[in-house]
Amino acid sequence: MRAQFLTVRLTESEARLVSRLHEQTGLSKSALVKRALEILSEKHALSAAGGLYELGAERFGRHGDVARQSAQIKRVVRERLDAKRSR
């Protein structure tokens, strides 16, 4: 494999972010960039495979389970319909 080089110009805030990540993780700048590329690639592959839902699935929390969310929605709708009927 032939080595490829990358030169990146960072703003002050981006440079501070890289410094903070280096302090927190102990990774070099090169390792940070490589890890960021891996994460971006994984997220892109997820979004291509399953759409936006798959891309943000880890952020949905308890609402990430579609069946559970659907059951909750059905319960809420039933309660509202029952309330209307009992008026």
PDB file of C-alpha atoms in Angstrom:
ATOM      1  CA  MET A   1       0.000   0.000   0.000  1.00  0.00           C
ATOM      2  CA  ARG A   2       1.374   3.359  -1.007  1.00  0.00           C
ATOM      3  CA  ALA A   3       1.255   6.056   1.681  1.00  0.00           C
ATOM      4  CA  GLN A   4      -0.847   9.105   1.025  1.00  0.00           C
ATOM      5  CA  PHE A   5      -0.476  12.405   2.820  1.00  0.00           C
ATOM      6  CA  LEU A   6      -3.094  14.937   3.799  1.00  0.00           C
ATOM      7  CA  THR A   7      -2.569  18.550   4.768  1.00  0.00           C
ATOM      8  CA  VAL A   8      -5.444  20.290   6.487  1.00  0.00           C
ATOM      9  CA  ARG A   9      -5.767  23.945   7.431  1.00  0.00           C
ATOM     10  CA  LEU A  10      -7.708  24.291  10.694  1.00  0.00           C
ATOM     11  CA  THR A  11      -9.421  27.300  12.180  1.00  0.00           C
ATOM     12  CA  GLU A  12      -8.574  28.251  15.759  1.00  0.00           C
ATOM     13  CA  SER A  13     -11.694  26.527  17.107  1.00  0.00           C
ATOM     14  CA  GLU A  14     -10.934  23.355  15.127  1.00  0.00           C
ATOM     15  CA  ALA A  15      -7.354  23.388  16.385  1.00  0.00           C
ATOM     16  CA  ARG A  16      -8.620  23.715  19.980  1.00  0.00           C
ATOM     17  CA  LEU A  17     -10.974  20.809  19.348  1.00  0.00           C
ATOM     18  CA  VAL A  18      -8.117  18.648  18.070  1.00  0.00           C
ATOM     19  CA  SER A  19      -6.005  19.597  21.098  1.00  0.00           C
ATOM     20  CA  ARG A  20      -8.858  18.782  23.482  1.00  0.00           C
ATOM     21  CA  LEU A  21      -9.488  15.428  21.779  1.00  0.00           C
ATOM     22  CA  HIS A  22      -5.762  14.653  21.951  1.00  0.00           C
ATOM     23  CA  GLU A  23      -5.739  15.362  25.694  1.00  0.00           C
ATOM     24  CA  GLN A  24      -8.896  13.311  26.297  1.00  0.00           C
ATOM     25  CA  THR A  25      -8.018  10.301  24.162  1.00  0.00           C
ATOM     26  CA  GLY A  26      -4.244  10.374  23.899  1.00  0.00           C
ATOM     27  CA  LEU A  27      -4.515   9.832  20.146  1.00  0.00           C
ATOM     28  CA  SER A  28      -2.227  11.661  17.749  1.00  0.00           C
ATOM     29  CA  LYS A  29      -3.612  14.119  15.211  1.00  0.00           C
ATOM     30  CA  SER A  30      -3.249  11.510  12.479  1.00  0.00           C
ATOM     31  CA  ALA A  31      -5.046   8.891  14.556  1.00  0.00           C
ATOM     32  CA  LEU A  32      -7.845  11.361  15.323  1.00  0.00           C
ATOM     33  CA  VAL A  33      -8.351  12.111  11.629  1.00  0.00           C
ATOM     34  CA  LYS A  34      -8.294   8.410  10.747  1.00  0.00           C
ATOM     35  CA  ARG A  35     -10.857   7.614  13.481  1.00  0.00           C
ATOM     36  CA  ALA A  36     -13.090  10.485  12.340  1.00  0.00           C
ATOM     37  CA  LEU A  37     -12.964   9.137   8.779  1.00  0.00           C
ATOM     38  CA  GLU A  38     -13.907   5.666  10.025  1.00  0.00           C
ATOM     39  CA  ILE A  39     -16.870   7.028  11.982  1.00  0.00           C
ATOM     40  CA  LEU A  40     -18.027   9.136   9.043  1.00  0.00           C
ATOM     41  CA  SER A  41     -17.750   6.143   6.735  1.00  0.00           C
ATOM     42  CA  GLU A  42     -19.739   3.928   9.150  1.00  0.00           C
ATOM     43  CA  LYS A  43     -22.492   6.525   9.470  1.00  0.00           C
ATOM     44  CA  HIS A  44     -22.641   6.971   5.701  1.00  0.00           C
ATOM     45  CA  ALA A  45     -22.923   3.206   5.214  1.00  0.00           C
ATOM     46  CA  LEU A  46     -25.760   3.076   7.766  1.00  0.00           C
ATOM     47  CA  SER A  47     -27.620   5.934   6.150  1.00  0.00           C
ATOM     48  CA  ALA A  48     -27.258   4.341   2.714  1.00  0.00           C
ATOM     49  CA  ALA A  49     -28.505   1.006   4.015  1.00  0.00           C
ATOM     50  CA  GLY A  50     -31.429   2.083   6.185  1.00  0.00           C
ATOM     51  CA  GLY A  51     -32.090   5.755   5.649  1.00  0.00           C
ATOM     52  CA  LEU A  52     -32.190   8.475   8.237  1.00  0.00           C
ATOM     53  CA  TYR A  53     -33.687   6.217  10.904  1.00  0.00           C
ATOM     54  CA  GLU A  54     -30.586   4.015  10.952  1.00  0.00           C
ATOM     55  CA  LEU A  55     -28.323   7.058  10.961  1.00  0.00           C
ATOM     56  CA  GLY A  56     -29.838   8.433  14.176  1.00  0.00           C
ATOM     57  CA  ALA A  57     -31.056   5.205  15.792  1.00  0.00           C
ATOM     58  CA  GLU A  58     -28.638   5.421  18.719  1.00  0.00           C
ATOM     59  CA  ARG A  59     -30.020   8.859  19.607  1.00  0.00           C
ATOM     60  CA  PHE A  60     -33.665   7.805  19.817  1.00  0.00           C
ATOM     61  CA  GLY A  61     -33.379   6.187  23.253  1.00  0.00           C
ATOM     62  CA  ARG A  62     -36.515   4.312  24.252  1.00  0.00           C
ATOM     63  CA  HIS A  63     -38.214   5.509  21.067  1.00  0.00           C
ATOM     64  CA  GLY A  64     -35.678   3.636  18.945  1.00  0.00           C
ATOM     65  CA  ASP A  65     -37.739   0.456  19.143  1.00  0.00           C
ATOM     66  CA  VAL A  66     -40.369   0.975  16.463  1.00  0.00           C
ATOM     67  CA  ALA A  67     -42.694  -1.729  17.849  1.00  0.00           C
ATOM     68  CA  ARG A  68     -42.626  -0.183  21.324  1.00  0.00           C
ATOM     69  CA  GLN A  69     -43.239   3.279  19.975  1.00  0.00           C
ATOM     70  CA  SER A  70     -46.090   1.990  17.829  1.00  0.00           C
ATOM     71  CA  ALA A  71     -47.694   0.323  20.843  1.00  0.00           C
ATOM     72  CA  GLN A  72     -47.481   3.584  22.773  1.00  0.00           C
ATOM     73  CA  ILE A  73     -49.049   5.520  19.923  1.00  0.00           C
ATOM     74  CA  LYS A  74     -51.880   3.001  19.660  1.00  0.00           C
ATOM     75  CA  ARG A  75     -52.517   3.264  23.399  1.00  0.00           C
ATOM     76  CA  VAL A  76     -52.629   7.066  23.279  1.00  0.00           C
ATOM     77  CA  VAL A  77     -54.997   7.040  20.287  1.00  0.00           C
ATOM     78  CA  ARG A  78     -57.280   4.491  21.961  1.00  0.00           C
ATOM     79  CA  GLU A  79     -57.401   6.585  25.132  1.00  0.00           C
ATOM     80  CA  ARG A  80     -58.313   9.706  23.171  1.00  0.00           C
ATOM     81  CA  LEU A  81     -61.011   7.886  21.206  1.00  0.00           C
ATOM     82  CA  ASP A  82     -62.448   6.376  24.388  1.00  0.00           C
ATOM     83  CA  ALA A  83     -62.487   9.831  25.990  1.00  0.00           C
ATOM     84  CA  LYS A  84     -64.385  11.274  23.019  1.00  0.00           C
ATOM     85  CA  ARG A  85     -66.921   8.433  23.098  1.00  0.00           C
ATOM     86  CA  SER A  86     -67.575   8.838  26.818  1.00  0.00           C
ATOM     87  CA  ARG A  87     -68.404  12.563  26.582  1.00  0.00           C
TER      88      ARG A  87
END
